[in-house]
C-alpha cells in the first residue's frame, strides 16, 4: 500500500464521536510511519460557521479540508445541502489525491459516502474499506425522513449495497449491524466487527470525593442520573422525562445532561413547561481532558436507542460510561445489543421505551443501595477491560487491513495518547450553564 486516505466530515480538533475515533486511529497509524491523508470539512460539529485551515499536518497526518455550505444541523433541508456540498467537494479532491495502490477508508458522516468512495476507488485503482458507524438509508426510513420513501429508498439502497459489495472489507461496530448486512446479500467474509472504543487508560473510575466537578456543580449531596453526548433523533427521551415527573418530589435526585443534539432543546423546553427545572442540569460538552471527571459525576448513566434502529446504530457513549465504572440504564429494545451486554455482564438495568414507572422505581431503588450500585460499576469496567479496550480495537484494525492487502507495520508502536480536542484553559472545568 502506498498511502491510507480517509473520508469523513469531521476530524481533529473536532470533538464529535466519529472525529475522536477516527483521530485516534489515524494518529496511531501515522505514529507507525504510515502515510495518512484525511479528507474532511472545515467545520466543527457544533459550530458550522467555523472555518478551519484548508490544509494542515496534525501529528503526522495530512489533513485536507474542503469547503462546504454552513447551514448546520438544526434543520433537515439545510443539513441535506451541507451533505451535498461536501459530497461534491470531497469527490473532486479524491479524484485529484488518490493514486493507484492507495487504501481508501470511507466513514458514514455524511451518510452514503461509500457510494462516492466506490466510484473514486474504481477510477483511481484504490482498495476500498467502508467503516460503518450506522446504516443509511434505513435509519432515515425508520425515522420517517420525507424523501426516503418508496422508489427513492429502493434506489439508494441499491447503490449503497453495490458500494459495500465493491469494498475489500466493510467494518461495522456491532454484531447486529453485521447481521443486517448479511441479510442485504453481503458475504460474511467481507464484514468485520470492530467495536468502538474510548480512552480507557485516561478514563478510569474516580470516587466522588476526589471529583472536583461534583463540588463545582453543587452535586455533592445529590444522586445524579447522567447523560453524556449527543441526544439526537435516534435517541428516545420520553421515558426519562416521564420518570423524572414521578420523582419530582425527591430533591436528592438530579438529571444531568452533558452535550448537545437535535432533541436536547426539545427536552429542555419540556422540562421548563412541566416545571421540572429544579430536577435537571444542562451543561455543554466537556473538553476531552476533563471527560474522566465529567463521566464520573453521575452515580449512574442512561442511554437510549429507539427499538426500530437496533442493528443500524450502536451508541458509542456506552464505552465511556463503562470505562468510568458507572452503572448503565439502557432504554432500548429488551433484546438489543447494548441491552444484552448490560444484562449479561450485570452492569446495569434494561428498561424498554415507555416503561417510565419501572424506570422511576429502578432509579429510586439504586439511589438507596450504594453497594449494588458499586458492584454494577465494577462489572461495567471489568467488561470493558475484558472485551472493549482501545488497544485491542487498534490492533484489530491492523489485522483487518492486513487481511485485505493493506499492510501496516505498527509492531513498534504502543497505543498513542489521546488527543485533546480543545486546548485546556487555566480552569478547564466548565460551570453549569443552564438549569
C-alpha positions as a Python dict, from the first residue, in 0.01 Angstrom:
ca = {
    (1, 'X'): (0, 0, 0),
    (2, 'X'): (126, 344, -86),
    (3, 'X'): (-93, 563, 136),
    (4, 'X'): (-402, 548, 352),
    (5, 'X'): (-668, 805, 258),
    (6, 'X'): (-973, 853, 479),
    (7, 'X'): (-1304, 1028, 417),
    (8, 'X'): (-1517, 1174, 699),
    (9, 'X'): (-1681, 1510, 756),
    (10, 'X'): (-1513, 1569, 1095),
    (11, 'X'): (-1159, 1522, 1219),
    (12, 'X'): (-928, 1664, 1485),
    (13, 'X'): (-972, 1908, 1659),
    (14, 'X'): (-1345, 1835, 1644),
    (15, 'X'): (-1486, 1653, 1950),
    (16, 'X'): (-1772, 1457, 1790),
    (17, 'X'): (-1771, 1081, 1837),
    (18, 'X'): (-1667, 986, 1484),
    (19, 'X'): (-1395, 1250, 1486),
    (20, 'X'): (-1245, 1123, 1809),
    (21, 'X'): (-1248, 762, 1689),
    (22, 'X'): (-1102, 849, 1351),
    (23, 'X'): (-838, 1076, 1500),
    (24, 'X'): (-729, 809, 1748),
    (25, 'X'): (-690, 554, 1470),
    (26, 'X'): (-515, 778, 1220),
    (27, 'X'): (-273, 920, 1478),
    (28, 'X'): (-193, 563, 1572),
    (29, 'X'): (-117, 471, 1210),
    (30, 'X'): (81, 790, 1147),
    (31, 'X'): (295, 725, 1453),
    (32, 'X'): (396, 397, 1287),
    (33, 'X'): (513, 581, 977),
    (34, 'X'): (205, 523, 762),
    (35, 'X'): (141, 800, 507),
    (36, 'X'): (-208, 906, 619),
    (37, 'X'): (-429, 1163, 446),
    (38, 'X'): (-772, 1269, 577),
    (39, 'X'): (-1033, 1440, 361),
    (40, 'X'): (-1270, 1631, 587),
    (41, 'X'): (-1467, 1956, 618),
    (42, 'X'): (-1357, 2290, 759),
    (43, 'X'): (-1640, 2289, 1015),
    (44, 'X'): (-1677, 2173, 1372),
    (45, 'X'): (-1970, 1950, 1468),
    (46, 'X'): (-2132, 2209, 1694),
    (47, 'X'): (-2004, 2515, 1508),
    (48, 'X'): (-2089, 2504, 1135),
    (49, 'X'): (-1961, 2860, 1090),
    (50, 'X'): (-1610, 2758, 1192),
    (51, 'X'): (-1352, 2788, 913),
    (52, 'X'): (-1061, 2561, 993),
    (53, 'X'): (-747, 2585, 777),
    (54, 'X'): (-777, 2424, 434),
    (55, 'X'): (-472, 2209, 499),
    (56, 'X'): (-266, 2108, 799),
    (57, 'X'): (-40, 1839, 935),
    (58, 'X'): (-165, 1705, 1268),
    (59, 'X'): (62, 1456, 1445),
    (60, 'X'): (193, 1329, 1115),
    (61, 'X'): (-149, 1312, 947),
    (62, 'X'): (-201, 1522, 633),
    (63, 'X'): (-540, 1691, 670),
    (64, 'X'): (-720, 1820, 359),
    (65, 'X'): (-1028, 2026, 448),
    (66, 'X'): (-1283, 2105, 178),
    (67, 'X'): (-1527, 2394, 172),
    (68, 'X'): (-1899, 2327, 217),
    (69, 'X'): (-2216, 2519, 285),
    (70, 'X'): (-2274, 2608, 650),
    (71, 'X'): (-2640, 2557, 731),
    (72, 'X'): (-2560, 2330, 1026),
    (73, 'X'): (-2761, 2057, 1194),
    (74, 'X'): (-3073, 2244, 1304),
    (75, 'X'): (-3294, 2155, 1006),
    (76, 'X'): (-3309, 1866, 760),
    (77, 'X'): (-3312, 2079, 441),
    (78, 'X'): (-3002, 2275, 544),
    (79, 'X'): (-2829, 1960, 657),
    (80, 'X'): (-2903, 1795, 321),
    (81, 'X'): (-2748, 2090, 137),
    (82, 'X'): (-2439, 2067, 359),
    (83, 'X'): (-2415, 1697, 273),
    (84, 'X'): (-2441, 1759, -100),
    (85, 'X'): (-2177, 2030, -94),
    (86, 'X'): (-1942, 1800, 100),
    (87, 'X'): (-2003, 1516, -146),
    (88, 'X'): (-1911, 1736, -438),
    (89, 'X'): (-1601, 1890, -285),
    (90, 'X'): (-1476, 1566, -134),
    (91, 'X'): (-1525, 1368, -456),
    (92, 'X'): (-1336, 1625, -658),
    (93, 'X'): (-1049, 1611, -410),
    (94, 'X'): (-1048, 1230, -407),
    (95, 'X'): (-1008, 1225, -784),
    (96, 'X'): (-704, 1450, -755),
    (97, 'X'): (-548, 1296, -447),
    (98, 'X'): (-590, 919, -485),
    (99, 'X'): (-324, 722, -667),
    (100, 'X'): (-320, 357, -778),
    (101, 'X'): (-242, 127, -487),
    (102, 'X'): (-373, 360, -214),
    (103, 'X'): (-606, 237, 57),
    (104, 'X'): (-930, 437, 89),
    (105, 'X'): (-1137, 426, 409),
    (106, 'X'): (-1487, 577, 388),
    (107, 'X'): (-1681, 651, 706),
    (108, 'X'): (-2053, 732, 725),
    (109, 'X'): (-2062, 1105, 803),
    (110, 'X'): (-2223, 1227, 591),
    (111, 'X'): (-2429, 918, 510),
    (112, 'X'): (-2362, 719, 193),
    (113, 'X'): (-2001, 831, 148),
    (114, 'X'): (-1930, 475, 38),
    (115, 'X'): (-2103, 539, -296),
    (116, 'X'): (-1869, 827, -381),
    (117, 'X'): (-1571, 636, -246),
    (118, 'X'): (-1658, 335, -464),
    (119, 'X'): (-1654, 550, -777),
    (120, 'X'): (-1328, 720, -684),
    (121, 'X'): (-1159, 394, -587),
    (122, 'X'): (-1256, 231, -918),
    (123, 'X'): (-1140, 522, -1127),
    (124, 'X'): (-807, 555, -947),
    (125, 'X'): (-725, 193, -865),
    (126, 'X'): (-750, 220, -485),
    (127, 'X'): (-858, -50, -240),
    (128, 'X'): (-1181, 47, -62),
    (129, 'X'): (-1266, -15, 305),
    (130, 'X'): (-1600, 104, 443),
    (131, 'X'): (-1622, 189, 815),
    (132, 'X'): (-1992, 193, 902),
    (133, 'X'): (-2088, 375, 1219),
    (134, 'X'): (-2451, 348, 1109),
    (135, 'X'): (-2655, 216, 817),
    (136, 'X'): (-2833, 451, 579),
    (137, 'X'): (-3086, 495, 426),
    (138, 'X'): (-3259, 250, 662),
    (139, 'X'): (-3217, 493, 953),
    (140, 'X'): (-3380, 771, 753),
    (141, 'X'): (-3666, 540, 655),
    (142, 'X'): (-3727, 435, 1017),
    (143, 'X'): (-3718, 796, 1134),
    (144, 'X'): (-3969, 900, 868),
    (145, 'X'): (-3745, 1137, 672),
    (146, 'X'): (-3978, 1252, 391),
    (147, 'X'): (-3752, 1195, 90),
    (148, 'X'): (-3660, 839, 181),
    (149, 'X'): (-3973, 654, 82),
    (150, 'X'): (-4067, 404, -187),
    (151, 'X'): (-3861, 410, -507),
    (152, 'X'): (-3610, 665, -376),
    (153, 'X'): (-3522, 450, -75),
    (154, 'X'): (-3503, 142, -300),
    (155, 'X'): (-3266, 318, -541),
    (156, 'X'): (-3042, 450, -265),
    (157, 'X'): (-3025, 104, -106),
    (158, 'X'): (-2929, -46, -441),
    (159, 'X'): (-2630, 187, -486),
    (160, 'X'): (-2534, 164, -120),
    (161, 'X'): (-2531, -216, -143),
    (162, 'X'): (-2319, -201, -458),
    (163, 'X'): (-2066, 18, -277),
    (164, 'X'): (-2048, -228, 12),
    (165, 'X'): (-2007, -527, -218),
    (166, 'X'): (-1733, -343, -410),
    (167, 'X'): (-1525, -292, -95),
    (168, 'X'): (-1241, -518, 9),
    (169, 'X'): (-1398, -521, 355),
    (170, 'X'): (-1676, -348, 550),
    (171, 'X'): (-1605, -273, 915),
    (172, 'X'): (-1914, -245, 1135),
    (173, 'X'): (-1938, -156, 1504),
    (174, 'X'): (-2182, -420, 1623),
    (175, 'X'): (-2298, -776, 1567),
    (176, 'X'): (-2649, -657, 1482),
    (177, 'X'): (-2510, -440, 1204),
    (178, 'X'): (-2320, -737, 1063),
    (179, 'X'): (-2641, -940, 1059),
    (180, 'X'): (-2820, -660, 875),
    (181, 'X'): (-2558, -655, 601),
    (182, 'X'): (-2568, -1032, 557),
    (183, 'X'): (-2945, -1004, 504),
    (184, 'X'): (-2870, -746, 233),
    (185, 'X'): (-2668, -1004, 44),
    (186, 'X'): (-2312, -934, 157),
    (187, 'X'): (-2091, -1230, 230),
    (188, 'X'): (-1977, -1264, 590),
    (189, 'X'): (-1616, -1278, 467),
    (190, 'X'): (-1642, -912, 366),
    (191, 'X'): (-1779, -800, 702),
    (192, 'X'): (-1566, -748, 1012),
    (193, 'X'): (-1688, -632, 1353),
    (194, 'X'): (-1462, -387, 1534),
    (195, 'X'): (-1637, -230, 1829),
    (196, 'X'): (-1588, 137, 1903),
    (197, 'X'): (-1373, 235, 2198),
    (198, 'X'): (-1286, 508, 2443),
    (199, 'X'): (-962, 616, 2606),
    (200, 'X'): (-973, 351, 2877),
    (201, 'X'): (-628, 441, 3008),
    (202, 'X'): (-731, 801, 3077),
    (203, 'X'): (-1096, 745, 3167),
    (204, 'X'): (-1097, 543, 3488),
    (205, 'X'): (-1333, 520, 3787),
    (206, 'X'): (-1298, 824, 4014),
    (207, 'X'): (-1454, 825, 4363),
    (208, 'X'): (-1697, 1110, 4414),
    (209, 'X'): (-1489, 1261, 4693),
    (210, 'X'): (-1197, 1300, 4451),
    (211, 'X'): (-1406, 1450, 4171),
    (212, 'X'): (-1386, 1831, 4156),
    (213, 'X'): (-1686, 1859, 3930),
    (214, 'X'): (-1926, 1716, 4189),
    (215, 'X'): (-1843, 2008, 4417),
    (216, 'X'): (-1815, 2270, 4142),
    (217, 'X'): (-2159, 2183, 4008),
    (218, 'X'): (-2318, 2166, 4353),
    (219, 'X'): (-2395, 1793, 4333),
    (220, 'X'): (-2213, 1663, 4639),
    (221, 'X'): (-2526, 1556, 4826),
    (222, 'X'): (-2728, 1452, 4518),
    (223, 'X'): (-2800, 1123, 4344),
    (224, 'X'): (-2710, 1207, 3984),
    (225, 'X'): (-2860, 1032, 3681),
    (226, 'X'): (-2638, 1132, 3389),
    (227, 'X'): (-2647, 1151, 3010),
    (228, 'X'): (-2329, 1241, 2824),
    (229, 'X'): (-2306, 1302, 2449),
    (230, 'X'): (-2540, 1361, 2159),
    (231, 'X'): (-2916, 1341, 2215),
    (232, 'X'): (-3023, 1302, 1855),
    (233, 'X'): (-3320, 1182, 1653),
    (234, 'X'): (-3226, 820, 1720),
    (235, 'X'): (-3249, 864, 2096),
    (236, 'X'): (-3574, 834, 2289),
    (237, 'X'): (-3619, 1069, 2588),
    (238, 'X'): (-3992, 1050, 2671),
    (239, 'X'): (-3930, 765, 2917),
    (240, 'X'): (-3668, 951, 3122),
    (241, 'X'): (-3884, 1266, 3117),
    (242, 'X'): (-4188, 1078, 3244),
    (243, 'X'): (-3976, 907, 3512),
    (244, 'X'): (-3846, 1244, 3627),
    (245, 'X'): (-4206, 1362, 3676),
    (246, 'X'): (-4265, 1066, 3907),
    (247, 'X'): (-3951, 1160, 4105),
    (248, 'X'): (-4001, 1537, 4108),
    (249, 'X'): (-4069, 1548, 4481),
    (250, 'X'): (-3737, 1383, 4572),
    (251, 'X'): (-3484, 1669, 4591),
    (252, 'X'): (-3191, 1424, 4611),
    (253, 'X'): (-3234, 1307, 4251),
    (254, 'X'): (-3087, 1523, 3974),
    (255, 'X'): (-3087, 1453, 3600),
    (256, 'X'): (-2763, 1583, 3446),
    (257, 'X'): (-2714, 1631, 3070),
    (258, 'X'): (-2371, 1694, 2918),
    (259, 'X'): (-2367, 1752, 2543),
    (260, 'X'): (-2598, 1868, 2269),
    (261, 'X'): (-2811, 1729, 1989),
    (262, 'X'): (-3132, 1766, 1793),
    (263, 'X'): (-3352, 1656, 2085),
    (264, 'X'): (-3176, 1837, 2367),
    (265, 'X'): (-3350, 2170, 2316),
    (266, 'X'): (-3683, 1989, 2286),
    (267, 'X'): (-3616, 1816, 2616),
    (268, 'X'): (-3509, 2140, 2787),
    (269, 'X'): (-3828, 2313, 2670),
    (270, 'X'): (-4043, 2028, 2801),
    (271, 'X'): (-3857, 2035, 3133),
    (272, 'X'): (-3939, 2403, 3171),
    (273, 'X'): (-4301, 2372, 3057),
    (274, 'X'): (-4361, 2089, 3305),
    (275, 'X'): (-4189, 2280, 3585),
    (276, 'X'): (-3916, 2023, 3632),
    (277, 'X'): (-3621, 2263, 3615),
    (278, 'X'): (-3524, 2201, 3977),
    (279, 'X'): (-3453, 1837, 3890),
    (280, 'X'): (-3242, 1900, 3579),
    (281, 'X'): (-2900, 2042, 3489),
    (282, 'X'): (-2789, 2107, 3131),
    (283, 'X'): (-2418, 2158, 3062),
    (284, 'X'): (-2228, 2176, 2731),
    (285, 'X'): (-1983, 1920, 2600),
    (286, 'X'): (-1679, 1899, 2824),
    (287, 'X'): (-1324, 1913, 2695),
    (288, 'X'): (-1180, 1569, 2639),
    (289, 'X'): (-914, 1636, 2903),
    (290, 'X'): (-1199, 1667, 3156),
    (291, 'X'): (-1404, 1372, 3034),
    (292, 'X'): (-1279, 1134, 3303),
    (293, 'X'): (-1418, 1375, 3563),
    (294, 'X'): (-1748, 1456, 3387),
    (295, 'X'): (-1827, 1089, 3322),
    (296, 'X'): (-1757, 1022, 3690),
    (297, 'X'): (-2001, 1283, 3819),
    (298, 'X'): (-2320, 1074, 3778),
    (299, 'X'): (-2399, 790, 4013),
    (300, 'X'): (-2541, 610, 3712),
    (301, 'X'): (-2580, 685, 3341),
    (302, 'X'): (-2858, 618, 3096),
    (303, 'X'): (-2852, 584, 2720),
    (304, 'X'): (-3128, 516, 2472),
    (305, 'X'): (-3191, 388, 2123),
    (306, 'X'): (-3526, 364, 1950),
    (307, 'X'): (-3606, -7, 1909),
    (308, 'X'): (-3658, 22, 1533),
    (309, 'X'): (-3296, 133, 1499),
    (310, 'X'): (-3143, -177, 1656),
    (311, 'X'): (-2880, -315, 1419),
    (312, 'X'): (-2846, 22, 1248),
    (313, 'X'): (-2663, 214, 1524),
    (314, 'X'): (-2466, 124, 1836),
    (315, 'X'): (-2446, 411, 2091),
    (316, 'X'): (-2072, 476, 2133),
    (317, 'X'): (-2128, 654, 2467),
    (318, 'X'): (-2164, 305, 2616),
    (319, 'X'): (-1786, 256, 2620),
    (320, 'X'): (-1707, 580, 2804),
    (321, 'X'): (-1963, 502, 3073),
    (322, 'X'): (-1814, 156, 3123),
    (323, 'X'): (-1462, 297, 3141),
    (324, 'X'): (-1574, 538, 3414),
    (325, 'X'): (-1704, 242, 3612),
    (326, 'X'): (-2063, 359, 3632),
    (327, 'X'): (-2384, 151, 3607),
    (328, 'X'): (-2578, 179, 3281),
    (329, 'X'): (-2952, 204, 3233),
    (330, 'X'): (-3023, 100, 2874),
    (331, 'X'): (-3356, 238, 2749),
    (332, 'X'): (-3368, 18, 2443),
    (333, 'X'): (-3535, -288, 2299),
    (334, 'X'): (-3513, -570, 2553),
    (335, 'X'): (-3322, -787, 2306),
    (336, 'X'): (-3100, -508, 2172),
    (337, 'X'): (-2722, -531, 2150),
    (338, 'X'): (-2647, -291, 2437),
    (339, 'X'): (-2930, -440, 2643),
    (340, 'X'): (-2777, -787, 2612),
    (341, 'X'): (-2435, -660, 2720),
    (342, 'X'): (-2581, -480, 3022),
    (343, 'X'): (-2782, -785, 3122),
    (344, 'X'): (-2511, -1046, 3059),
    (345, 'X'): (-2244, -853, 3249),
    (346, 'X'): (-2471, -740, 3534),
    (347, 'X'): (-2361, -380, 3489),
    (348, 'X'): (-2696, -203, 3495),
    (349, 'X'): (-3061, -239, 3408),
    (350, 'X'): (-3262, -265, 3088),
    (351, 'X'): (-3579, -56, 3054),
    (352, 'X'): (-3793, -69, 2742),
    (353, 'X'): (-3913, 263, 2600),
    (354, 'X'): (-4236, 368, 2765),
    (355, 'X'): (-4166, 191, 3095),
    (356, 'X'): (-4137, 514, 3291),
    (357, 'X'): (-4287, 371, 3611),
    (358, 'X'): (-4031, 88, 3608),
    (359, 'X'): (-3752, 337, 3533),
    (360, 'X'): (-3851, 564, 3822),
    (361, 'X'): (-3866, 265, 4058),
    (362, 'X'): (-3523, 148, 3937),
    (363, 'X'): (-3364, 488, 3994),
    (364, 'X'): (-3519, 509, 4339),
    (365, 'X'): (-3406, 156, 4426),
    (366, 'X'): (-3045, 213, 4316),
    (367, 'X'): (-3030, 551, 4491),
    (368, 'X'): (-3088, 363, 4818),
    (369, 'X'): (-2844, 78, 4753),
    (370, 'X'): (-2487, 209, 4714),
    (371, 'X'): (-2339, -141, 4739),
    (372, 'X'): (-2538, -267, 4441),
    (373, 'X'): (-2450, 49, 4252),
    (374, 'X'): (-2079, -2, 4319),
    (375, 'X'): (-2094, -367, 4211),
    (376, 'X'): (-2261, -277, 3883),
    (377, 'X'): (-1997, -9, 3821),
    (378, 'X'): (-1713, -255, 3882),
    (379, 'X'): (-1880, -503, 3648),
    (380, 'X'): (-1904, -238, 3376),
    (381, 'X'): (-1533, -164, 3397),
    (382, 'X'): (-1444, -535, 3406),
    (383, 'X'): (-1649, -591, 3091),
    (384, 'X'): (-1465, -310, 2913),
    (385, 'X'): (-1123, -437, 3020),
    (386, 'X'): (-1206, -787, 2900),
    (387, 'X'): (-1367, -705, 2565),
    (388, 'X'): (-1356, -342, 2453),
    (389, 'X'): (-1017, -181, 2518),
    (390, 'X'): (-877, 75, 2278),
    (391, 'X'): (-553, -122, 2246),
    (392, 'X'): (-744, -429, 2123),
    (393, 'X'): (-952, -225, 1877),
    (394, 'X'): (-650, -56, 1718),
    (395, 'X'): (-466, -386, 1685),
    (396, 'X'): (-777, -539, 1534),
    (397, 'X'): (-783, -264, 1273),
    (398, 'X'): (-427, -351, 1174),
    (399, 'X'): (-520, -717, 1140),
    (400, 'X'): (-830, -648, 931),
    (401, 'X'): (-650, -415, 693),
    (402, 'X'): (-370, -667, 661),
    (403, 'X'): (-618, -938, 564),
    (404, 'X'): (-726, -735, 260),
    (405, 'X'): (-376, -645, 148),
    (406, 'X'): (-337, -310, 325),
    (407, 'X'): (-31, -388, 533),
    (408, 'X'): (60, -155, 818),
    (409, 'X'): (367, -214, 1031),
    (410, 'X'): (272, -94, 1379),
    (411, 'X'): (467, -355, 1573),
    (412, 'X'): (687, -95, 1741),
    (413, 'X'): (403, 141, 1834),
    (414, 'X'): (201, 136, 2151),
    (415, 'X'): (-141, 299, 2170),
    (416, 'X'): (-93, 669, 2114),
    (417, 'X'): (-200, 919, 2380),
    (418, 'X'): (-549, 1055, 2332),
    (419, 'X'): (-560, 1391, 2162),
    (420, 'X'): (-710, 1696, 2329),
    (421, 'X'): (-990, 1831, 2113),
    (422, 'X'): (-961, 2182, 2259),
    (423, 'X'): (-664, 2328, 2442),
    (424, 'X'): (-747, 2346, 2813),
    (425, 'X'): (-790, 2679, 2982),
    (426, 'X'): (-644, 2768, 3319),
    (427, 'X'): (-961, 2622, 3471),
    (428, 'X'): (-1082, 2354, 3228),
    (429, 'X'): (-1396, 2269, 3422),
    (430, 'X'): (-1696, 2433, 3262),
    (431, 'X'): (-1953, 2554, 3509),
    (432, 'X'): (-2323, 2480, 3493),
    (433, 'X'): (-2458, 2690, 3208),
    (434, 'X'): (-2831, 2624, 3223),
    (435, 'X'): (-3088, 2488, 3467),
}
